[in-house]
GROMACS .gro file of C-alpha atoms in nm:
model
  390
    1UNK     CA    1   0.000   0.000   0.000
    2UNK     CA    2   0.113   0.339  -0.076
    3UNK     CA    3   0.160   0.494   0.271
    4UNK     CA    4   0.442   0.589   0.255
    5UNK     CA    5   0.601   0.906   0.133
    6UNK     CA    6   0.985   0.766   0.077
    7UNK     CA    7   1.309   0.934   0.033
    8UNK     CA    8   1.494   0.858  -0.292
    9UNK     CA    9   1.756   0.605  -0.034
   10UNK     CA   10   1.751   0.274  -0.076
   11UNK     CA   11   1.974   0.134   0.254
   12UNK     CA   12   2.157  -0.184   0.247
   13UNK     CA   13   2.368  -0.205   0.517
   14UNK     CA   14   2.439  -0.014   0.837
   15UNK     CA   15   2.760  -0.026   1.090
   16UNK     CA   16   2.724   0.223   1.404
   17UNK     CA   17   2.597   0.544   1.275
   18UNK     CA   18   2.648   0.507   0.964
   19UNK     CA   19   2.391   0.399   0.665
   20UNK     CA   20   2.533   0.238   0.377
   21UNK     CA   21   2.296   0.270   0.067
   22UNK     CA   22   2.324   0.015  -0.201
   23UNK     CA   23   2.565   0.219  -0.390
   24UNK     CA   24   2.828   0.252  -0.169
   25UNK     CA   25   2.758   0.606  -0.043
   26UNK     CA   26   2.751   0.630   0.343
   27UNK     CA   27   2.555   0.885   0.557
   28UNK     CA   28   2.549   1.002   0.922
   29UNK     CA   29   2.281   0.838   1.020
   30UNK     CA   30   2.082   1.080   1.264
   31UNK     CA   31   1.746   0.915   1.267
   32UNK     CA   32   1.816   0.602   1.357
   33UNK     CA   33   1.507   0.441   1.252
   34UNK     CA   34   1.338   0.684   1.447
   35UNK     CA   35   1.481   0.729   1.793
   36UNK     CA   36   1.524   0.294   1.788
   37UNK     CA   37   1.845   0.203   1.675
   38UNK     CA   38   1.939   0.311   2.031
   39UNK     CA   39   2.285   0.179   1.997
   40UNK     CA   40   2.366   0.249   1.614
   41UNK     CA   41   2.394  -0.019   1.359
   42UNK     CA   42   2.465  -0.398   1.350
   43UNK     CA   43   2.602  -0.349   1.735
   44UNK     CA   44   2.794  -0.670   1.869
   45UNK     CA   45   2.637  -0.727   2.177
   46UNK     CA   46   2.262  -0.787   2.026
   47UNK     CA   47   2.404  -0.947   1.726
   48UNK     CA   48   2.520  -1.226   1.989
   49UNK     CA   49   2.199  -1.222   2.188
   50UNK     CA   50   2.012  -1.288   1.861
   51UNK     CA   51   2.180  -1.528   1.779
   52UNK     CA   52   2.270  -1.742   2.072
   53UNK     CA   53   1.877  -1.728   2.122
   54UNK     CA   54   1.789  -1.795   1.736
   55UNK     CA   55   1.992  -2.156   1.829
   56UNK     CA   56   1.731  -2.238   2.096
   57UNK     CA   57   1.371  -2.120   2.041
   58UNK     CA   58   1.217  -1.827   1.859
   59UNK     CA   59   0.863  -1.828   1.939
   60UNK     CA   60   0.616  -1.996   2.211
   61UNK     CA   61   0.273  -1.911   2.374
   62UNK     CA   62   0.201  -1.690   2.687
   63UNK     CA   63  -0.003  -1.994   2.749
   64UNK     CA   64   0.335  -2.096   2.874
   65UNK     CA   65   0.653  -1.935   3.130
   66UNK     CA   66   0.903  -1.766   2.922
   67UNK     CA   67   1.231  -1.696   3.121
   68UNK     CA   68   1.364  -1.432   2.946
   69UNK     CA   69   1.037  -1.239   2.960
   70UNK     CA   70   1.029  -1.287   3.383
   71UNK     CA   71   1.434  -1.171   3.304
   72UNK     CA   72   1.356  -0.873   3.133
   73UNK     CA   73   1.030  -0.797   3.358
   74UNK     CA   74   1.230  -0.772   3.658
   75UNK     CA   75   1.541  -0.583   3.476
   76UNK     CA   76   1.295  -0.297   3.395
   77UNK     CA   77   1.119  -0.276   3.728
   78UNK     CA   78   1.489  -0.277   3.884
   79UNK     CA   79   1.526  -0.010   3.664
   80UNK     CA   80   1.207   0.197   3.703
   81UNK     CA   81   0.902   0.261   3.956
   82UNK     CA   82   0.721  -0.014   3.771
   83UNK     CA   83   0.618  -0.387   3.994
   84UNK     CA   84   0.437  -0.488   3.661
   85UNK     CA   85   0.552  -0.585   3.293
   86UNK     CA   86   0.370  -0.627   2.971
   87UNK     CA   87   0.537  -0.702   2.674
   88UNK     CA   88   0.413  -0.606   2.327
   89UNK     CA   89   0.567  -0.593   1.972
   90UNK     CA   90   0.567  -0.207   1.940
   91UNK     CA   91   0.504   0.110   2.043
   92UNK     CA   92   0.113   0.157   1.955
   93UNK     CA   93   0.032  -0.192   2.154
   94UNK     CA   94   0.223  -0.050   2.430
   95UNK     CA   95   0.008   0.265   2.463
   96UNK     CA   96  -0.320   0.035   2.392
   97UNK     CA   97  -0.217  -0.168   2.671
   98UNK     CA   98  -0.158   0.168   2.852
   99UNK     CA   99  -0.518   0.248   2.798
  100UNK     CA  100  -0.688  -0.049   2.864
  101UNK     CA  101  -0.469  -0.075   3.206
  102UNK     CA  102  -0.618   0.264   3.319
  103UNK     CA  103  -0.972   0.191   3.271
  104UNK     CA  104  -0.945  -0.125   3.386
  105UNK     CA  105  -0.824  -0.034   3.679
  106UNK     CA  106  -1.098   0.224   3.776
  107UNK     CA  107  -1.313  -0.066   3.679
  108UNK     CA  108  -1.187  -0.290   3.884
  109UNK     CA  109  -1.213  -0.042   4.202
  110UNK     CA  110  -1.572   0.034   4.164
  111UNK     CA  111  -1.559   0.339   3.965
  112UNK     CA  112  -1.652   0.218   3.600
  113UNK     CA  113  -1.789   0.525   3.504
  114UNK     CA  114  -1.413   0.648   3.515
  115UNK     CA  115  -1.350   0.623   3.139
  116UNK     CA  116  -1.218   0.931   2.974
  117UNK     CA  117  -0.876   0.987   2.867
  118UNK     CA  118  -0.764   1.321   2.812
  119UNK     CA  119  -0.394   1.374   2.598
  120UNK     CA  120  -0.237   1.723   2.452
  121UNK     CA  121  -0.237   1.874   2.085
  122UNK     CA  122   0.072   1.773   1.931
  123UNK     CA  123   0.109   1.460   2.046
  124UNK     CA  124   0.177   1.109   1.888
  125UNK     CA  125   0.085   0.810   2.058
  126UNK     CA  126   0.054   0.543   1.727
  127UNK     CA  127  -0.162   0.426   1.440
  128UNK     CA  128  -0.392   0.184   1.603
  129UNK     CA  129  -0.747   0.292   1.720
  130UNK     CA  130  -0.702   0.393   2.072
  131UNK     CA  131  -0.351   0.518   2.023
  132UNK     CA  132  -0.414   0.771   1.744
  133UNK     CA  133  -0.787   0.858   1.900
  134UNK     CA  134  -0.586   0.957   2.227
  135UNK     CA  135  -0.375   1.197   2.029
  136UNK     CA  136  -0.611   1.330   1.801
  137UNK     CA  137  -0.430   1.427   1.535
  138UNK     CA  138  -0.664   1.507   1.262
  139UNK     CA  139  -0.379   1.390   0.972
  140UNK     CA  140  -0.414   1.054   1.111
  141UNK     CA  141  -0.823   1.042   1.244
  142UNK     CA  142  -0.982   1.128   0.974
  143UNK     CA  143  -1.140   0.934   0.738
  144UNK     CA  144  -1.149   0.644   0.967
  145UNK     CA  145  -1.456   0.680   1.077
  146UNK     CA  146  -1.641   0.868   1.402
  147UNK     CA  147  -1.372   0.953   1.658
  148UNK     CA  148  -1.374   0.675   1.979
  149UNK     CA  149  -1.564   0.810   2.284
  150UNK     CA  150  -1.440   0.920   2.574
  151UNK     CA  151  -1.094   1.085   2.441
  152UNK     CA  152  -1.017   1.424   2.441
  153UNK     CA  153  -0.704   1.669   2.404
  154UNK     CA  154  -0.604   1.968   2.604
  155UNK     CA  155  -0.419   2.231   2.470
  156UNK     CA  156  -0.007   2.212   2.537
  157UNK     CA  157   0.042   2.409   2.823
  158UNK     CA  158  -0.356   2.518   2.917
  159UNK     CA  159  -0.308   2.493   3.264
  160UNK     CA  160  -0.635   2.579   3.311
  161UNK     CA  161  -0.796   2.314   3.124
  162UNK     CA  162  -0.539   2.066   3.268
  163UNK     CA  163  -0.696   2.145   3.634
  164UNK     CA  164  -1.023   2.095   3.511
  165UNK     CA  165  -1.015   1.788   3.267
  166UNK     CA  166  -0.836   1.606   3.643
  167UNK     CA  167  -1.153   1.742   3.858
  168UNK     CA  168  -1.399   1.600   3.650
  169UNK     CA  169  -1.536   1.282   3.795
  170UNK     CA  170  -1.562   1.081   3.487
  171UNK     CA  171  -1.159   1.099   3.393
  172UNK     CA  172  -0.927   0.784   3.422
  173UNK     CA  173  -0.587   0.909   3.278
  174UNK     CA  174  -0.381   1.135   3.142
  175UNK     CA  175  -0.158   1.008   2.841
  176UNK     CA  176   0.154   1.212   2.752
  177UNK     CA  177   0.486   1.236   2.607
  178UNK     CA  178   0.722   1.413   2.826
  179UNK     CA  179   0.932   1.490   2.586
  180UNK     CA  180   0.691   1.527   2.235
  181UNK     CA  181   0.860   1.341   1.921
  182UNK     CA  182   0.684   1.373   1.609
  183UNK     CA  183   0.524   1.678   1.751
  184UNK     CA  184   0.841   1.911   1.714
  185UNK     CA  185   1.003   1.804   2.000
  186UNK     CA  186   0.832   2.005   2.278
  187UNK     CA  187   0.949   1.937   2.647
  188UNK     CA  188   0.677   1.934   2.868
  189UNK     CA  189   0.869   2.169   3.195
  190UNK     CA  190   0.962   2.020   3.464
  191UNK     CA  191   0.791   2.193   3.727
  192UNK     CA  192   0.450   2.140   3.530
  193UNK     CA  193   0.512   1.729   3.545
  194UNK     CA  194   0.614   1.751   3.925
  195UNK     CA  195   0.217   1.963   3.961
  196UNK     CA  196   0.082   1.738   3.743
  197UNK     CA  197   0.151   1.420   3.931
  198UNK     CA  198  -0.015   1.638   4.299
  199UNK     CA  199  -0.320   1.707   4.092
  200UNK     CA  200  -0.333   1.353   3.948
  201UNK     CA  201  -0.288   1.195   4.325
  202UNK     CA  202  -0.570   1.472   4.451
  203UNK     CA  203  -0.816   1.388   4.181
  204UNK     CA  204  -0.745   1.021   4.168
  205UNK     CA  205  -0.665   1.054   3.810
  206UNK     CA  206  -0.362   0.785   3.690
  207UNK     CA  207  -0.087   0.948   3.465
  208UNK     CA  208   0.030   0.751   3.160
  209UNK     CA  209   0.359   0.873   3.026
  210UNK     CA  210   0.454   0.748   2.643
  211UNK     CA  211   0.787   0.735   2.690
  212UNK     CA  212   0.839   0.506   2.314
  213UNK     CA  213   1.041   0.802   2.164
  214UNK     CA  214   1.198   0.983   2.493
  215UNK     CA  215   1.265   0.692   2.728
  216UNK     CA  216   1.559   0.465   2.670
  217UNK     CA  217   1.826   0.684   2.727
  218UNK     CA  218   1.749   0.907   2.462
  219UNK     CA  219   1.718   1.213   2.668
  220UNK     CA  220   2.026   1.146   2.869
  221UNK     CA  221   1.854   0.910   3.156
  222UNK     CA  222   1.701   0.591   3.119
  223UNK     CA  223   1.325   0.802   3.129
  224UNK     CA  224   1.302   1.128   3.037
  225UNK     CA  225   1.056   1.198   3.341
  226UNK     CA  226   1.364   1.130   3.568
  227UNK     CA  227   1.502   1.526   3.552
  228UNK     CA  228   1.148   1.602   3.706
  229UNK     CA  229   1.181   1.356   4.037
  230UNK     CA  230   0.844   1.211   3.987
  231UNK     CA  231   0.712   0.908   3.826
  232UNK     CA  232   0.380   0.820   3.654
  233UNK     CA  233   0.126   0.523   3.721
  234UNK     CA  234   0.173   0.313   3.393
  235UNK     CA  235   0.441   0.391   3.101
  236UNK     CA  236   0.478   0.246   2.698
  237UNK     CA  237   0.811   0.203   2.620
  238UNK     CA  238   0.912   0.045   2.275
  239UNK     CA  239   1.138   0.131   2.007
  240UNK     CA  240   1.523   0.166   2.142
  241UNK     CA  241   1.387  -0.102   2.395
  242UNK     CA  242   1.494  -0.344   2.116
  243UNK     CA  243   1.760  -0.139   1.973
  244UNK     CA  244   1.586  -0.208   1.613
  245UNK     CA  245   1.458  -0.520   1.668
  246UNK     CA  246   1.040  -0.533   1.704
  247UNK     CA  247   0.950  -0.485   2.084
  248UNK     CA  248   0.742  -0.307   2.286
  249UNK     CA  249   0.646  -0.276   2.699
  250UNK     CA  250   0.397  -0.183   2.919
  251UNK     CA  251   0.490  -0.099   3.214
  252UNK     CA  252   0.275  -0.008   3.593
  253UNK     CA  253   0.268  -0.006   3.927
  254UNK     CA  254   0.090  -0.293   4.135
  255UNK     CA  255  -0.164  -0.062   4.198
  256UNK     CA  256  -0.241   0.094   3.870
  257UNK     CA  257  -0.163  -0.281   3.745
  258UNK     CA  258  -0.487  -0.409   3.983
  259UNK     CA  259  -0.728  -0.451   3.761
  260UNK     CA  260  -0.461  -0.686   3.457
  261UNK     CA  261  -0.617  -1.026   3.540
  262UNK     CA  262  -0.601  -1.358   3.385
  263UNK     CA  263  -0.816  -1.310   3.054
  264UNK     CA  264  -0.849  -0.938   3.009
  265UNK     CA  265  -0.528  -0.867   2.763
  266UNK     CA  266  -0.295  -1.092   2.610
  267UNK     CA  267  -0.050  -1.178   2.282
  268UNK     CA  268   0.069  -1.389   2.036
  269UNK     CA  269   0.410  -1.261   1.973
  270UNK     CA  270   0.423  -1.009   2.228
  271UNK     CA  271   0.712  -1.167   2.510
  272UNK     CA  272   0.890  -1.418   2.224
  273UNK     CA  273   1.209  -1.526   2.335
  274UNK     CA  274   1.387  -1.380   2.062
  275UNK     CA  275   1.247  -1.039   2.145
  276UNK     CA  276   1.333  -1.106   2.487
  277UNK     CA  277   1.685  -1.194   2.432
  278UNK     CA  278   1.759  -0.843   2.252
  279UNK     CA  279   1.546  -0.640   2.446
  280UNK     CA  280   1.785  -0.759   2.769
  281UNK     CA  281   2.124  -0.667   2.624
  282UNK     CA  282   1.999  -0.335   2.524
  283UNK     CA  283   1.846  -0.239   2.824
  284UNK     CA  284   2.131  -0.327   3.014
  285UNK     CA  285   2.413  -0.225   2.752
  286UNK     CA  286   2.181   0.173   2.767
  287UNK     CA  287   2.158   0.184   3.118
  288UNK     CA  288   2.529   0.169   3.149
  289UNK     CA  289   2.634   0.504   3.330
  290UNK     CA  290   2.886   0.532   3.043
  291UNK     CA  291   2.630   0.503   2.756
  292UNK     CA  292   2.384   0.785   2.945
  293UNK     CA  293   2.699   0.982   3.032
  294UNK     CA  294   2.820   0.989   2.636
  295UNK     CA  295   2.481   1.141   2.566
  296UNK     CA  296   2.505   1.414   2.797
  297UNK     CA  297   2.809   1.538   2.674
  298UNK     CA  298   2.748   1.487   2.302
  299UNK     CA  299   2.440   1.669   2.353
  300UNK     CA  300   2.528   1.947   2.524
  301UNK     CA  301   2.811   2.013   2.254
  302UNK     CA  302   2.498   1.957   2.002
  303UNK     CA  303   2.264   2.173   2.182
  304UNK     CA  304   2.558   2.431   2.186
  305UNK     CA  305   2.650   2.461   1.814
  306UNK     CA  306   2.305   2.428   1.745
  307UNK     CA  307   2.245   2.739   1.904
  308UNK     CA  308   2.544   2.910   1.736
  309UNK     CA  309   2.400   2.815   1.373
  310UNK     CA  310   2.081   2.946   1.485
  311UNK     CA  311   2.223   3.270   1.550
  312UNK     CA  312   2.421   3.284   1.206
  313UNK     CA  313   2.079   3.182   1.027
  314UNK     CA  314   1.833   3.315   1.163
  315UNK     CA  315   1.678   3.353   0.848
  316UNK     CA  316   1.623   2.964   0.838
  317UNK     CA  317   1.611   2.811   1.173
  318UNK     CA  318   1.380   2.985   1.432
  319UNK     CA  319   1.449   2.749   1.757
  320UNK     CA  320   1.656   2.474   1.874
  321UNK     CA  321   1.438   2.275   2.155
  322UNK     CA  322   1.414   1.917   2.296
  323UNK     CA  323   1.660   1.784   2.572
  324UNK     CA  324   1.926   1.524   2.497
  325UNK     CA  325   1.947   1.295   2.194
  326UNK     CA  326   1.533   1.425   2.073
  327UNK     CA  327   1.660   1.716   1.924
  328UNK     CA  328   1.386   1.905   1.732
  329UNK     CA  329   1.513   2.220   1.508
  330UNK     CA  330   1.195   2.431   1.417
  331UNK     CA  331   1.265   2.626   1.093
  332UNK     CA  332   1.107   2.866   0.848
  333UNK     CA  333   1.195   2.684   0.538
  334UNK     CA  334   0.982   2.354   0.463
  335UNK     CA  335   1.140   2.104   0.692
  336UNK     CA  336   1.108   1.850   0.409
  337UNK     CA  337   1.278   2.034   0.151
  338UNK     CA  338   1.552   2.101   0.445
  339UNK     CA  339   1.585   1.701   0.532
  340UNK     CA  340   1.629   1.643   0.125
  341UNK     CA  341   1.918   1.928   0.127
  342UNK     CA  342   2.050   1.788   0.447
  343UNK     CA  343   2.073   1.397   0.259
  344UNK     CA  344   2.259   1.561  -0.056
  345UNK     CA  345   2.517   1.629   0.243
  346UNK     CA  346   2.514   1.289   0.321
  347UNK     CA  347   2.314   1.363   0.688
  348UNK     CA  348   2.007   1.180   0.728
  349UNK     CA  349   1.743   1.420   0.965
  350UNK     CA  350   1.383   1.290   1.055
  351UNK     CA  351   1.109   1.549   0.988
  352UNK     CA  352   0.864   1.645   1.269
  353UNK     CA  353   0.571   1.836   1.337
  354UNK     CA  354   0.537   2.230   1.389
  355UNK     CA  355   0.782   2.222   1.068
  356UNK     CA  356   1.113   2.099   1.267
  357UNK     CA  357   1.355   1.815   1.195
  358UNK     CA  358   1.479   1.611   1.436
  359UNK     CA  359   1.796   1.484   1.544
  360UNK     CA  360   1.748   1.133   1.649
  361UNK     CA  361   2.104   0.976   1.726
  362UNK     CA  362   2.246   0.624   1.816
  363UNK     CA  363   2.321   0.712   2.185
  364UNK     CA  364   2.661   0.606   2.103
  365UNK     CA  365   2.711   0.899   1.859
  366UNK     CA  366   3.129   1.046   1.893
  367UNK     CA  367   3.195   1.401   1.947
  368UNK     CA  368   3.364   1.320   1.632
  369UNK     CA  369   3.043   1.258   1.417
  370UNK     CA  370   2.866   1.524   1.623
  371UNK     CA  371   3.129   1.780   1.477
  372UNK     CA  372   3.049   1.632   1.184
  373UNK     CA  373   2.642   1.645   1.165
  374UNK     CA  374   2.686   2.047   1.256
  375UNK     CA  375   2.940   2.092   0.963
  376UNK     CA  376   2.675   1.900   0.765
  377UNK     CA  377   2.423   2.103   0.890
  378UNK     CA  378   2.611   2.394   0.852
  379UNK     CA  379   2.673   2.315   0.490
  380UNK     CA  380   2.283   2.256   0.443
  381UNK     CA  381   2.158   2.608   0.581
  382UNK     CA  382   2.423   2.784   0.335
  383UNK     CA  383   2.284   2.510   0.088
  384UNK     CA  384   1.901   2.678   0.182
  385UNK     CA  385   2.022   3.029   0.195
  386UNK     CA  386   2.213   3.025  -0.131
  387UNK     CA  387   1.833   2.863  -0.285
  388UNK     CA  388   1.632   3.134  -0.120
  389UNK     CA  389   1.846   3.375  -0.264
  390UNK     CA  390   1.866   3.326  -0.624
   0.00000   0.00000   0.00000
């Protein structure tokens, strides 16, 4: 099906962050399929864990105990305010699970009437039904039918609205990104997370964080709602959980969790060993102090330079914004013509929404390609400048 609006690449091959098309030519890869290819190409360590798995078994039922599921289960809730796992094979299932797990639990504690969701303009939270219906986006609503009940979106930053969305009796959850990715990179503040979570706890309202694009490391901890001290009730996580290959997690406290019981959710492939075996050296090889320190200092030096080109051009880019590896670059020339410029300099960009690209790294990015991406960059905006001009 025709879905998909490609760019003139056709990959082959990849080996850290680099992309190898089928010619030959390389490119800095700074997309990384999208904020998942957490530790660049082809990395060693999950090469081996795919393949000492592959020898043994690929695929069983939940019907069944899977020990690298309980393996990776307790590694995350070591690793996070979670006591419950479920695993999924993406993002979208993630935040359906996400859903389901809120109602369900209001449900379960004799409030069924509990049932709206409430998310923010902006935001991406996946294709399926529930997951695009809690975002709203209209590009991705429309035409597929009447809108589900019971979801609505709040303005970014409407405190007001925020207060009174939490007060109103019938509300079960609050679904957000902490860090937006598709839409433009916009950090929710840190003080407005931290009075989020007393308003949620006074109201009885659980908070759902979609942490598929800005957990993981990307943002310089293992979960980007770490820099605000505070913690949510359930979390999706997917994408780098993998580090490319298909995986997803939902992930709750006992509490929020309460209502999960045998027969109310469940998968085919969701939890296969071979998932499993991945998904466990890449949590463990990101949560390495060495891998989230690397993206701290690369990103600051990013951030930095960023900046400075912003200041030489700003007739092109209007705002640099994100934190840590989910860089978003908002600019006045059509961010898709500006991604095509940046590939003729051999720098692959992902677009985003509010007309910013993004810069989507392997966390294991050098200061030596980040030097690198801004002289790419650089060359691009002269590249735009020299167009406008003429």
């Amino acid at each position: 099906m025709g879905v998909y609006n490609r760019a003139p690449l056709e990959v082959e091959r990849g080996e850290g962050a680099r992309l190898y098309a089928t010619d030959g030519t390389a490119y800095l890869d700074c997309v990384a399929g999208i904020a998942t290819n957490a530790l660049g190409h082809a990395h060693p360590r999950l090469i081996e864990a795919l393949r000492a798995q592959a020898d043994k078994l690929w695929h069983t039922s939940n019907i069944f105990r899977i020990p690298g599921q309980e393996a990776l289960a307790d590694r995350l809730c070591e690793l996070s305010f979670a006591d419950r796992v479920f695993f999924t094979n993406s993002g979208s299932e993630a935040v359906e699970t996400a859903l389901k797990t809120a109602r369900r639990y209001h449900f379960a504690n004799g409030a069924p009437e509990r049932v709206t969701v409430y998310g923010f303009d902006g935001a991406f939270h996946g294709r399926t039904y529930g997951a695009m219906n809690a975002a709203g986006n209209p590009a991705y609503v429309e035409g597929f039918g009447p809108k589900l009940p019971a979801y609505q979106q709040i303005t970014f930053g409407d405190h007001e609205a925020i207060r009174a969305a939490i007060a109103r009796p019938d509300t079960a959850a609050i679904i957000l990104e902490p860090v937006q990715g598709e839409g433009g990179a916009r950090a929710v503040p840190e003080v407005c997370l931290r009075g989020l979570r007393d308003l949620c706890d006074e109201h009885g309202v659980l908070i759902i964080f979609d942490e598929v694009q800005s957990g993981m490391g990307r943002t310089g901890r293992l979960w980007a709602h770490e820099w605000a001290g505070m913690t949510p009730d359930i979390m999706a996580v997917a994408k780098a959980l993998g580090g490319g290959f298909p995986i997803g997690a939902c992930l709750a406290t006992e509490k929020a969790a309460s209502g999960m019981v045998v027969g109310v959710h469940g998968s085919t492939f969701g939890g296969n060993p071979l998932a499993m075996a991945v998904g466990l050296a890449a949590l463990d090889e990101i949560a390495r102090p060495e891998t989230l320190a690397n993206v701290n200092e690369v990103a600051g030096y990013l951030t930095q330079q960023l900046h400075g080109l912003k200041a030489r051009f700003e007739d092109i880019i209007v705002d640099v914004r994100g934190k840590g590896f989910l860089i978003g670059i908002k600019l006045i020339p059509n961010n898709r013509e500006f991604m095509a410029m940046a590939r003729d300099q051999h720098l692959l960009v992902a677009g985003g929404g509010d007309n910013c690209v993004r810069l989507l790294p392997p966390l294991t990015l050098t200061m030596d390609e980040a030097r690198e991406a801004i002289e790419k960059l650089e060359r691009t905006c002269e590249q735009v400048r020299a167009r406008q001009a003429s």
